[in-house]
Amino acid sequence: MFMQTKIILIPVYNGFVSKNFFPTDIYKKLIYDSRIKLVVVIPSSKLEFYQKRFQAPNLIFEVLDGIGENWFGEFLSSFSFNLLRTRTIWFRQRERYLKFGNFPKFMLQRAVNFVFGQFLFPRMVVRWLDRFVPSDAGVLAIIDKYKPDLLLAPDVAFGIDRVFLRACKRSDIPVIGMVRSWDNLTSKGTIQLLPDKLILYTERMQKQAIKYTGIANDDIIITGPPGYDEFFRPRAVTREEFCRTMGIDPKQRIILFAPFYDRFTGSAVIMLNALLEAIDAGRLPNDLHILVRYRPATPEIPAEQIRKSDHVSFSQP
């Protein structure tokens, strides 16, 4: 019996989201299923990159820029952010006050958090009020063009995914949601619009989702981090081969050292030099080797700031 092709719509507007989808087994299974067509919506600045890197007969990249909400949508988003009663939100409220000032606004945000943040009912009110936020015309045009059977929203705590979620739910399109990272349920504000099903990494996140969003337990699916699929496969190269490419003696034990962002590299320099000095002085074993792996877009530490040592190598992605 002939089965009609099912179309899955996926917005990808963040590099972390891309990493959580394209390298995974989920993506590989979907593109090899001829009964499924993937429509991935991306910003125009990423079109050439994605088209070169990912190619499949049933994969379509659709460009959409300028996605946004009107003033009322932005108000609901701000209000929803302050409804999440966690220490991380308190810290971010205080951080914004110290950065931008406006003490009355800070006190109002704290008041909203302490008065309403402990209850689920205000979140339900926000979701009811969301019906008065207009759907994005560009998203509606894509829905009308492809008539998707499912929306996979990989970052439901993110504003752009919320715009897609809003338009699809109003068009009676089922929605499966995900979060970008393990801390999003406690640090990005309450999820303003709930998907039909929510994919999470761990049971801890499951408890957080129930507590902070009110989503039903039966609507949560625990899968583990999808971006970690590749780490469960056999290594493409052996440890010895990897060490040779990095100029490291395979007999040495390797310490991975990953400096975090450029404004914190001063601390990284202190820690790295302290480790190297301890190895060279014999306070740490001589068979240790430190592999410094920079994060993408993190500038390299100037060579003159790092202690000269045979026990260190560098890798810049």
Short mmCIF file of C-alpha atoms in Angstrom, two decimals:
data_model
loop_
_atom_site.label_atom_id
_atom_site.label_comp_id
_atom_site.label_asym_id
_atom_site.label_seq_id
_atom_site.Cartn_x
_atom_site.Cartn_y
_atom_site.Cartn_z
CA MET A 1 0.00 0.00 0.00
CA PHE A 2 1.32 3.45 -0.94
CA MET A 3 2.16 5.65 2.04
CA GLN A 4 2.10 9.40 1.65
CA THR A 5 5.35 11.20 2.46
CA LYS A 6 5.39 12.69 5.94
CA ILE A 7 6.92 16.14 6.30
CA ILE A 8 8.78 17.15 9.47
CA LEU A 9 9.48 20.86 10.02
CA ILE A 10 12.56 21.73 12.11
CA PRO A 11 13.82 25.25 12.95
CA VAL A 12 17.59 25.39 13.53
CA TYR A 13 18.77 28.83 14.64
CA ASN A 14 21.57 27.95 17.06
CA GLY A 15 24.85 26.10 16.65
CA PHE A 16 24.23 24.02 19.76
CA VAL A 17 20.86 22.96 18.35
CA SER A 18 22.57 21.98 15.11
CA LYS A 19 25.01 19.83 17.08
CA ASN A 20 22.11 18.20 18.91
CA PHE A 21 20.51 17.15 15.64
CA PHE A 22 22.73 16.69 12.57
CA PRO A 23 25.45 14.42 14.06
CA THR A 24 22.89 12.19 15.80
CA ASP A 25 21.42 8.81 14.98
CA ILE A 26 18.00 10.51 14.83
CA TYR A 27 19.02 12.55 11.81
CA LYS A 28 20.66 9.58 10.08
CA LYS A 29 17.56 7.43 10.47
CA LEU A 30 15.27 10.17 9.23
CA ILE A 31 17.21 11.00 6.06
CA TYR A 32 17.45 7.32 5.10
CA ASP A 33 13.68 6.88 5.36
CA SER A 34 12.18 7.61 1.94
CA ARG A 35 8.75 8.06 3.55
CA ILE A 36 9.96 11.20 5.38
CA LYS A 37 10.92 14.65 4.14
CA LEU A 38 12.82 17.03 6.43
CA VAL A 39 12.29 20.76 6.01
CA VAL A 40 14.95 22.54 8.07
CA VAL A 41 14.34 26.27 8.49
CA ILE A 42 17.54 28.30 8.96
CA PRO A 43 18.80 31.91 8.78
CA SER A 44 20.12 32.96 5.38
CA SER A 45 23.64 33.42 6.82
CA LYS A 46 23.89 29.65 7.37
CA LEU A 47 22.47 28.43 4.06
CA GLU A 48 25.76 27.89 2.20
CA PHE A 49 27.35 26.19 5.22
CA TYR A 50 24.50 23.72 5.74
CA GLN A 51 24.03 22.96 2.04
CA LYS A 52 27.69 22.02 1.69
CA ARG A 53 27.83 19.93 4.84
CA PHE A 54 24.49 18.11 4.80
CA GLN A 55 23.02 16.67 1.63
CA ALA A 56 20.22 14.13 1.20
CA PRO A 57 17.41 13.61 -1.34
CA ASN A 58 14.72 14.17 1.28
CA LEU A 59 16.41 17.14 3.03
CA ILE A 60 15.31 20.70 2.23
CA PHE A 61 16.78 23.88 3.69
CA GLU A 62 14.32 26.76 3.84
CA VAL A 63 15.57 30.27 4.64
CA LEU A 64 13.62 32.57 6.95
CA ASP A 65 14.98 35.77 8.51
CA GLY A 66 13.34 38.47 10.58
CA ILE A 67 11.33 36.19 12.87
CA GLY A 68 9.83 38.03 15.81
CA GLU A 69 6.89 38.87 18.02
CA ASN A 70 4.87 42.03 18.57
CA TRP A 71 5.09 44.07 21.76
CA PHE A 72 2.59 41.90 23.57
CA GLY A 73 4.49 38.73 22.71
CA GLU A 74 7.71 40.30 24.00
CA PHE A 75 5.91 41.35 27.19
CA LEU A 76 4.64 37.82 27.80
CA SER A 77 8.13 36.47 27.16
CA SER A 78 9.66 38.84 29.73
CA PHE A 79 6.92 38.10 32.24
CA SER A 80 7.36 34.34 31.74
CA PHE A 81 11.09 34.64 32.31
CA ASN A 82 10.50 36.17 35.73
CA LEU A 83 7.92 33.54 36.68
CA LEU A 84 10.59 30.87 37.02
CA ARG A 85 11.54 30.74 40.70
CA THR A 86 15.09 29.37 40.69
CA ARG A 87 18.39 30.67 42.01
CA THR A 88 19.68 31.03 38.47
CA ILE A 89 16.84 33.44 37.61
CA TRP A 90 17.51 35.42 40.79
CA PHE A 91 21.16 35.67 39.81
CA ARG A 92 20.30 36.80 36.27
CA GLN A 93 17.86 39.41 37.57
CA ARG A 94 20.58 40.81 39.82
CA GLU A 95 23.14 40.63 37.00
CA ARG A 96 20.89 42.72 34.74
CA TYR A 97 20.37 45.27 37.49
CA LEU A 98 24.11 45.63 38.11
CA LYS A 99 24.71 45.96 34.37
CA PHE A 100 21.85 48.27 33.34
CA GLY A 101 20.61 49.82 36.59
CA ASN A 102 16.89 50.65 36.96
CA PHE A 103 16.22 49.66 40.56
CA PRO A 104 12.39 49.97 40.31
CA LYS A 105 12.35 47.49 37.39
CA PHE A 106 14.59 45.11 39.34
CA MET A 107 12.28 45.24 42.37
CA LEU A 108 9.23 44.67 40.16
CA GLN A 109 10.84 41.60 38.60
CA ARG A 110 11.74 40.24 42.04
CA ALA A 111 8.18 40.88 43.25
CA VAL A 112 6.70 39.00 40.28
CA ASN A 113 9.09 36.13 40.93
CA PHE A 114 8.37 35.82 44.65
CA VAL A 115 4.60 36.36 44.45
CA PHE A 116 3.73 34.35 41.34
CA GLY A 117 6.79 32.15 40.72
CA GLN A 118 5.80 29.45 43.21
CA PHE A 119 2.51 28.67 41.44
CA LEU A 120 1.70 26.96 38.12
CA PHE A 121 -1.53 28.90 37.60
CA PRO A 122 0.20 32.13 36.38
CA ARG A 123 1.93 30.06 33.69
CA MET A 124 -1.46 28.78 32.56
CA VAL A 125 -2.70 32.37 32.36
CA VAL A 126 0.30 33.33 30.21
CA ARG A 127 -0.42 30.43 27.84
CA TRP A 128 -4.04 31.53 27.59
CA LEU A 129 -3.00 35.13 26.88
CA ASP A 130 -0.62 33.91 24.17
CA ARG A 131 -3.63 33.41 21.88
CA PHE A 132 -3.63 37.19 21.43
CA VAL A 133 -0.08 37.20 20.02
CA PRO A 134 -0.24 37.14 16.18
CA SER A 135 1.43 34.26 14.37
CA ASP A 136 4.53 35.16 12.38
CA ALA A 137 3.66 35.68 8.70
CA GLY A 138 6.88 34.07 7.47
CA VAL A 139 6.30 30.92 9.52
CA LEU A 140 2.70 30.74 8.33
CA ALA A 141 3.91 30.97 4.73
CA ILE A 142 6.26 28.00 5.28
CA ILE A 143 3.45 26.01 6.87
CA ASP A 144 1.19 26.81 3.92
CA LYS A 145 3.95 25.88 1.45
CA TYR A 146 4.95 22.51 2.92
CA LYS A 147 1.91 21.56 5.04
CA PRO A 148 4.05 19.69 7.60
CA ASP A 149 2.75 16.70 9.53
CA LEU A 150 4.96 17.40 12.55
CA LEU A 151 7.03 20.18 14.08
CA LEU A 152 10.21 19.18 15.88
CA ALA A 153 11.09 22.21 18.01
CA PRO A 154 14.64 21.51 19.27
CA ASP A 155 14.81 24.51 21.63
CA VAL A 156 11.41 25.25 23.20
CA ALA A 157 12.94 27.69 25.71
CA PHE A 158 14.18 29.82 22.79
CA GLY A 159 12.05 32.61 21.29
CA ILE A 160 12.25 31.54 17.65
CA ASP A 161 11.12 28.00 18.44
CA ARG A 162 8.21 29.48 20.40
CA VAL A 163 7.15 31.39 17.28
CA PHE A 164 7.12 28.16 15.27
CA LEU A 165 5.38 26.29 18.06
CA ARG A 166 2.64 28.95 18.26
CA ALA A 167 1.92 28.89 14.53
CA CYS A 168 1.93 25.10 14.30
CA LYS A 169 -0.33 24.52 17.28
CA ARG A 170 -2.85 26.97 15.82
CA SER A 171 -2.68 25.01 12.57
CA ASP A 172 -3.34 21.73 14.44
CA ILE A 173 0.14 20.41 13.66
CA PRO A 174 1.53 18.08 16.37
CA VAL A 175 4.64 19.38 18.13
CA ILE A 176 7.53 17.46 19.68
CA GLY A 177 9.80 19.70 21.72
CA MET A 178 13.33 19.48 23.06
CA VAL A 179 15.58 21.75 25.13
CA ARG A 180 18.96 22.91 23.97
CA SER A 181 20.91 21.92 27.06
CA TRP A 182 20.61 20.35 30.51
CA ASP A 183 20.15 23.66 32.40
CA ASN A 184 17.52 25.30 30.17
CA LEU A 185 14.55 24.31 32.34
CA THR A 186 15.96 26.27 35.29
CA SER A 187 17.82 29.14 33.62
CA LYS A 188 15.86 30.39 30.59
CA GLY A 189 12.55 31.26 32.21
CA THR A 190 9.46 29.11 32.23
CA ILE A 191 8.52 27.46 28.94
CA GLN A 192 5.84 29.80 27.62
CA LEU A 193 4.17 27.33 25.23
CA LEU A 194 4.13 23.59 25.87
CA PRO A 195 4.67 21.04 23.08
CA ASP A 196 2.54 17.92 22.82
CA LYS A 197 5.54 15.79 23.79
CA LEU A 198 8.80 16.93 25.40
CA ILE A 199 12.09 15.07 24.91
CA LEU A 200 14.52 15.38 27.84
CA TYR A 201 17.94 13.99 28.75
CA THR A 202 17.53 12.72 32.30
CA GLU A 203 15.07 11.88 35.07
CA ARG A 204 16.27 14.97 36.93
CA MET A 205 15.16 17.13 34.01
CA GLN A 206 11.86 15.23 33.99
CA LYS A 207 11.19 16.28 37.60
CA GLN A 208 12.18 19.87 36.78
CA ALA A 209 9.84 19.99 33.79
CA ILE A 210 6.89 18.74 35.83
CA LYS A 211 7.65 21.18 38.65
CA TYR A 212 8.34 24.29 36.61
CA THR A 213 6.15 23.89 33.52
CA GLY A 214 3.26 21.71 34.67
CA ILE A 215 3.63 19.34 31.74
CA ALA A 216 2.14 15.88 32.33
CA ASN A 217 4.52 13.05 33.11
CA ASP A 218 3.04 10.97 30.26
CA ASP A 219 4.04 13.72 27.80
CA ILE A 220 7.77 13.45 28.66
CA ILE A 221 10.19 11.16 26.82
CA ILE A 222 13.67 10.56 28.27
CA THR A 223 16.29 9.78 25.63
CA GLY A 224 19.64 10.92 27.01
CA PRO A 225 21.59 13.73 25.27
CA PRO A 226 21.20 13.11 21.49
CA GLY A 227 24.47 14.89 20.77
CA TYR A 228 26.33 12.17 22.67
CA ASP A 229 25.36 9.37 20.27
CA GLU A 230 28.72 9.55 18.50
CA PHE A 231 30.63 8.88 21.73
CA PHE A 232 29.08 5.42 21.99
CA ARG A 233 30.40 4.35 18.61
CA PRO A 234 33.81 2.74 18.08
CA ARG A 235 36.56 5.31 17.75
CA ALA A 236 37.52 6.20 14.18
CA VAL A 237 41.20 6.23 15.18
CA THR A 238 43.12 4.47 17.91
CA ARG A 239 44.59 6.28 20.88
CA GLU A 240 48.08 5.69 19.51
CA GLU A 241 47.16 7.25 16.15
CA PHE A 242 45.60 10.25 17.86
CA CYS A 243 48.65 10.78 20.07
CA ARG A 244 50.95 10.69 17.04
CA THR A 245 48.94 13.41 15.29
CA MET A 246 49.27 15.60 18.40
CA GLY A 247 52.96 14.82 19.01
CA ILE A 248 52.20 13.12 22.33
CA ASP A 249 53.93 9.97 23.61
CA PRO A 250 51.16 7.31 23.71
CA LYS A 251 52.62 6.00 26.98
CA GLN A 252 51.82 9.28 28.72
CA ARG A 253 48.58 9.93 30.57
CA ILE A 254 46.65 12.84 29.08
CA ILE A 255 44.91 15.64 30.98
CA LEU A 256 42.37 17.53 28.86
CA PHE A 257 42.48 21.25 29.64
CA ALA A 258 39.71 23.38 28.05
CA PRO A 259 40.00 27.18 28.62
CA PHE A 260 36.59 28.80 28.87
CA TYR A 261 35.90 32.03 26.92
CA ASP A 262 38.37 34.82 26.45
CA ARG A 263 37.43 36.90 29.50
CA PHE A 264 38.34 33.99 31.78
CA THR A 265 41.65 33.05 30.13
CA GLY A 266 43.58 34.88 32.85
CA SER A 267 42.51 32.19 35.31
CA ALA A 268 43.24 29.51 32.70
CA VAL A 269 46.82 30.76 32.32
CA ILE A 270 47.35 30.60 36.09
CA MET A 271 45.97 27.05 36.35
CA LEU A 272 47.82 25.77 33.29
CA ASN A 273 51.17 27.18 34.36
CA ALA A 274 50.69 25.84 37.88
CA LEU A 275 50.09 22.33 36.52
CA LEU A 276 53.08 22.49 34.19
CA GLU A 277 55.34 23.81 36.93
CA ALA A 278 54.20 21.00 39.25
CA ILE A 279 54.97 18.36 36.60
CA ASP A 280 58.36 19.82 35.75
CA ALA A 281 59.24 20.12 39.45
CA GLY A 282 58.27 16.51 40.16
CA ARG A 283 55.29 17.29 42.44
CA LEU A 284 53.08 15.64 39.83
CA PRO A 285 53.99 12.43 37.91
CA ASN A 286 56.33 12.89 34.97
CA ASP A 287 54.16 10.75 32.66
CA LEU A 288 51.40 13.39 32.54
CA HIS A 289 50.75 15.42 29.39
CA ILE A 290 48.32 18.34 29.21
CA LEU A 291 46.31 18.70 26.00
CA VAL A 292 44.90 22.23 25.74
CA ARG A 293 41.76 22.14 23.60
CA TYR A 294 40.24 25.54 22.87
CA ARG A 295 36.50 25.96 22.52
CA PRO A 296 35.23 27.08 19.09
CA ALA A 297 35.54 30.87 18.71
CA THR A 298 37.74 31.14 21.83
CA PRO A 299 40.98 33.01 21.03
CA GLU A 300 44.25 31.26 21.74
CA ILE A 301 46.25 32.19 24.80
CA PRO A 302 49.38 34.09 23.68
CA ALA A 303 52.35 31.70 23.68
CA GLU A 304 54.52 34.02 25.77
CA GLN A 305 52.05 33.72 28.68
CA ILE A 306 52.43 29.93 28.91
CA ARG A 307 55.31 28.17 30.64
CA LYS A 308 57.66 26.39 28.24
CA SER A 309 57.31 22.67 28.78
CA ASP A 310 57.46 19.34 26.93
CA HIS A 311 54.32 18.27 28.80
CA VAL A 312 51.81 20.43 26.91
CA SER A 313 50.20 20.41 23.44
CA PHE A 314 47.55 22.64 21.90
CA SER A 315 44.52 22.02 19.70
CA GLN A 316 42.48 24.81 18.08
CA PRO A 317 39.20 23.69 16.41
#
